[in-house]
Coordinates of C-alpha atoms and ligand atoms in Angstrom, one line a residue:
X1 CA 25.5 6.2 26.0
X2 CA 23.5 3.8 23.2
X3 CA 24.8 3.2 20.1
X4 CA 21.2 3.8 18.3
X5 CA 19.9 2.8 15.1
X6 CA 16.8 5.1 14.3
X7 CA 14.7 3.7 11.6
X8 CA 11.8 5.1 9.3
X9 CA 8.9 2.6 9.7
X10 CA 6.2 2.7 6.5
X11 CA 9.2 1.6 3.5
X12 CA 12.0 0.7 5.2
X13 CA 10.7 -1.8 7.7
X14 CA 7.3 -2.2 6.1
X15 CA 5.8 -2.4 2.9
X16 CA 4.6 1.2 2.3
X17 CA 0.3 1.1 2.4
X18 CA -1.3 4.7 2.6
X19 CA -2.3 5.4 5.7
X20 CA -1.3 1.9 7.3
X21 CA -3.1 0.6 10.6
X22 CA -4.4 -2.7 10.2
X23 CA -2.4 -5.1 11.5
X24 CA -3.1 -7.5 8.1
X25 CA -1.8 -4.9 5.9
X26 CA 1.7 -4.8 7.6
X27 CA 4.2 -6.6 5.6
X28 CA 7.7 -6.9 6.8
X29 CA 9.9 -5.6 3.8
X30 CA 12.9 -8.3 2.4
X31 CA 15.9 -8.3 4.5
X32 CA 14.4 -6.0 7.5
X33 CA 13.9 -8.4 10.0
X34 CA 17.4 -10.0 9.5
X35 CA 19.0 -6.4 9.6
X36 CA 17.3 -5.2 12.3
X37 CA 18.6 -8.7 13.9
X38 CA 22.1 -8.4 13.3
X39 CA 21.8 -4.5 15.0
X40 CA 20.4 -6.3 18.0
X41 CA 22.9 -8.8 17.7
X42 CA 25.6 -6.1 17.5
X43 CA 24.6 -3.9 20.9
X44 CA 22.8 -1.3 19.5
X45 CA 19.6 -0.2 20.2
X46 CA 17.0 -0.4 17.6
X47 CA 14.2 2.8 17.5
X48 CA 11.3 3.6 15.0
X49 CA 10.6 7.5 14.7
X50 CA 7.5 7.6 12.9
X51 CA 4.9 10.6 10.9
X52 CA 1.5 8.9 11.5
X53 CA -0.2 11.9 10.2
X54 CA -3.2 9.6 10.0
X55 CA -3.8 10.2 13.4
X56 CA -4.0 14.3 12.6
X57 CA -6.4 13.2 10.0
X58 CA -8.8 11.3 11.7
X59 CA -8.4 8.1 9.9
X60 CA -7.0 5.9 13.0
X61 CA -6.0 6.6 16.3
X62 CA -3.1 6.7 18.6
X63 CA -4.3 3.3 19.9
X64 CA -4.0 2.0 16.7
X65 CA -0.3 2.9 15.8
X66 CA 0.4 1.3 19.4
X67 CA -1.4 -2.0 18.8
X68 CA 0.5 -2.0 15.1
X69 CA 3.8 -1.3 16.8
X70 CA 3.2 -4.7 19.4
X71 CA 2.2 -6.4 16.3
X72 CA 5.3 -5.3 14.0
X73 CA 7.8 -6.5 17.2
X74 CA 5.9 -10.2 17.3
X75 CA 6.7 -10.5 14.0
X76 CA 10.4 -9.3 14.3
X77 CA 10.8 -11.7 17.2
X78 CA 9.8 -14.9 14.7
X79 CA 12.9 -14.1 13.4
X80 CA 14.9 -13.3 16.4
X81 CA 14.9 -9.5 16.3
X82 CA 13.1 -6.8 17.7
X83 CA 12.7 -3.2 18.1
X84 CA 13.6 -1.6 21.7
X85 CA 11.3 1.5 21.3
X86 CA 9.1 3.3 18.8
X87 CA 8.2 6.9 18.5
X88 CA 5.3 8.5 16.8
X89 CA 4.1 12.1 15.5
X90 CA 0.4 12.4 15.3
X91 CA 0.4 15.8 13.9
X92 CA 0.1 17.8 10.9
X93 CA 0.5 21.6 10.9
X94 CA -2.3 22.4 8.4
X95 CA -4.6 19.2 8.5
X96 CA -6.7 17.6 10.9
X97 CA -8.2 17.5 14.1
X98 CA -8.0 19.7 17.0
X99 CA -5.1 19.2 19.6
X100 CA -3.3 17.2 16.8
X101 CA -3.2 20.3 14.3
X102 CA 0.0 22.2 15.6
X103 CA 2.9 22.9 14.0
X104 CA 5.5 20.3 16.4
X105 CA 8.8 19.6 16.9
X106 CA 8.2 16.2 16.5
X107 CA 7.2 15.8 13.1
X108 CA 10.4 14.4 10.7
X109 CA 12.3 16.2 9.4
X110 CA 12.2 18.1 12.8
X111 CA 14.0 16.1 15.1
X112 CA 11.5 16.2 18.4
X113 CA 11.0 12.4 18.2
X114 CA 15.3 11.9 18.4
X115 CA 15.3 13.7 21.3
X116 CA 13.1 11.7 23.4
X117 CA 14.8 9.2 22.5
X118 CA 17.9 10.7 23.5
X119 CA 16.6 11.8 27.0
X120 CA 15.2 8.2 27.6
X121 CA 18.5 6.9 26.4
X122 CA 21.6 9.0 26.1
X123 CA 22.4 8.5 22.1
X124 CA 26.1 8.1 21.9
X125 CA 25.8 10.4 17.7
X126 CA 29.0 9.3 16.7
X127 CA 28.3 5.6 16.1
X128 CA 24.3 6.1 15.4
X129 CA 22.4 6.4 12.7
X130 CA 19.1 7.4 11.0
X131 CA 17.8 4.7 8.1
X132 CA 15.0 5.7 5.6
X133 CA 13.0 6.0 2.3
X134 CA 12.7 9.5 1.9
X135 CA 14.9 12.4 2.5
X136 CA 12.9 13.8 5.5
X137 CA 14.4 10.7 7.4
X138 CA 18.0 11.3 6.3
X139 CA 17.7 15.1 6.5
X140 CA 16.3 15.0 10.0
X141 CA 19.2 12.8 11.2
X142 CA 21.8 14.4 9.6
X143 CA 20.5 17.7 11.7
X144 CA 20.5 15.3 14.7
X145 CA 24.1 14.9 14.0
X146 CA 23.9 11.1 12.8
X147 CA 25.3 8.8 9.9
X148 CA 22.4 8.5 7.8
X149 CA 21.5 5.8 4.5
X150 CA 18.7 6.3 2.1
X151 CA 17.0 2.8 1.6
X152 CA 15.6 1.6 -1.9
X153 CA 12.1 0.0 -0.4
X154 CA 9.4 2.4 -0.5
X155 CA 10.6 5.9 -2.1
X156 CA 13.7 5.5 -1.5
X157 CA 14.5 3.6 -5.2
X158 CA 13.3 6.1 -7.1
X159 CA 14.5 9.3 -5.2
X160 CA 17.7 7.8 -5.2
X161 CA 17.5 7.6 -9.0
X162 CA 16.0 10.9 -9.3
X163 CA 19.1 12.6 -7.2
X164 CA 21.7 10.5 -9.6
X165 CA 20.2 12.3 -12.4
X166 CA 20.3 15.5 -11.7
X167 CA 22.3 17.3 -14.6
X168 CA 24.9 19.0 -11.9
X169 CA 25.9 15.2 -10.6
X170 CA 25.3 17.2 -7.1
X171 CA 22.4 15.4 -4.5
X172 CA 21.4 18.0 -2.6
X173 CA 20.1 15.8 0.3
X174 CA 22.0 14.4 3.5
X175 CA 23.1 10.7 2.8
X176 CA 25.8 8.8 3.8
X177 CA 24.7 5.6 1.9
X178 CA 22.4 3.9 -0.3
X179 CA 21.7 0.4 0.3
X180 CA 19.2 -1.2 -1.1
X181 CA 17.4 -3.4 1.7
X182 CA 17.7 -2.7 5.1
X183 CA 20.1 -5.7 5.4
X184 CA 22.7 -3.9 2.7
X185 CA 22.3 -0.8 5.3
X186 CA 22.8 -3.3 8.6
X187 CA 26.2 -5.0 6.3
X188 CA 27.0 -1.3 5.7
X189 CA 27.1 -0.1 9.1
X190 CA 28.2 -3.5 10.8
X191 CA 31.3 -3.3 8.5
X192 CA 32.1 1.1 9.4
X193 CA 31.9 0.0 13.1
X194 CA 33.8 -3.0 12.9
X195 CA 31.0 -5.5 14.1
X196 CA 31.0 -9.0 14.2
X197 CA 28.8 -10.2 11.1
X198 CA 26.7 -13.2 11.8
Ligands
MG1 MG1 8.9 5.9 5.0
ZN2 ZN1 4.4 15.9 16.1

């Protein structure tokens, strides 16, 4: 069994861009590449579970997501990290194109996209996790049975804000942790499973 870290891509790895597939919009966000490093560094396998609605929509295709996907892992491996596999949903139940307008299990917060991953790689739940900027990522690994963080890039700032300041003092979403780069989440979880930090 892995020990997985699932990650969110657009806002937690990236810089958010609507409806991101040109390679020269993808910015790596501060502190992903040296968290996702110290994952690698620490055993654990690294995997992107994606919504590329886009693809539904007609506004870039499948090949594109996978040419963006080689391109995001060059850049990772400048800095000595990289991503061991990446998942993506195409689909959107009410928009879009023929065979990509279904209602699927894939699409987050459904957790279709986990389970691949889980038949291609056993996922050993109780020391994995699901990182992102919204609470469709935390919400669909918390139904996966994972630890999950909320991250501050992309949404994740301001719904975390919006959640503290709710007048019952009760979030209402799945969350084990806020960090608020990637890196605070990789220090987080490094120091729950009693990693090595390097
Ligand atoms: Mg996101
Ligand atoms: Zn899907």
């Amino acid at each position: 069994m892995y020990k997985t870290i699932f990650l969110d891509r657009d806002g937690t790895i990236n810089e958010e861009v609507h409806y991101l597939h040109r390679p020269e919009d993808f910015k790596l966000l501060p502190g992903a590449a040296k968290g996702i490093r110290l994952w690698n560094e620490a055993g654990f396998r690294v995997v992107v579970v994606t919504n590329q609605a886009g693809v539904a929509r007609g506004y870039y295709r499948e090949e594109d997501v996978k040419l963006l996907h080689q391109y995001m892992n060059q850049l990772l491996e400048e800095q000595g990290a990289h991503v061991d596999a990446c998942y993506y949903c195409p689909h959107h139940p009410k928009e879009g194109i023929g065979p990509y307008r279904i209602r699927c299990r894939c699409r987050k917060p459904d957790i279709g996209m986990f389970e691949q991953a889980d038949r291609e790689a056993p996922v050993d739940k109780a020391h994995s996790y699901m990182i992102g900027d919204k609470w469709l990522d935390t919400e669909a690994g918390a139904r996966f049975g994972l630890h999950t963080a909320l991250v501050g890039t992309g949404y994740g700032k301001g719904l975390y804000e919006a959640a503290c300041r709710r007048p019952d003092g009760e979030n209402p979403h799945s969350m084990d942790f806020f960090g608020e780069t990637l890196l605070d989440v990789a220090l987080w979880v490094l120091g729950r499973e009693g990693g090595s930090l390097r």
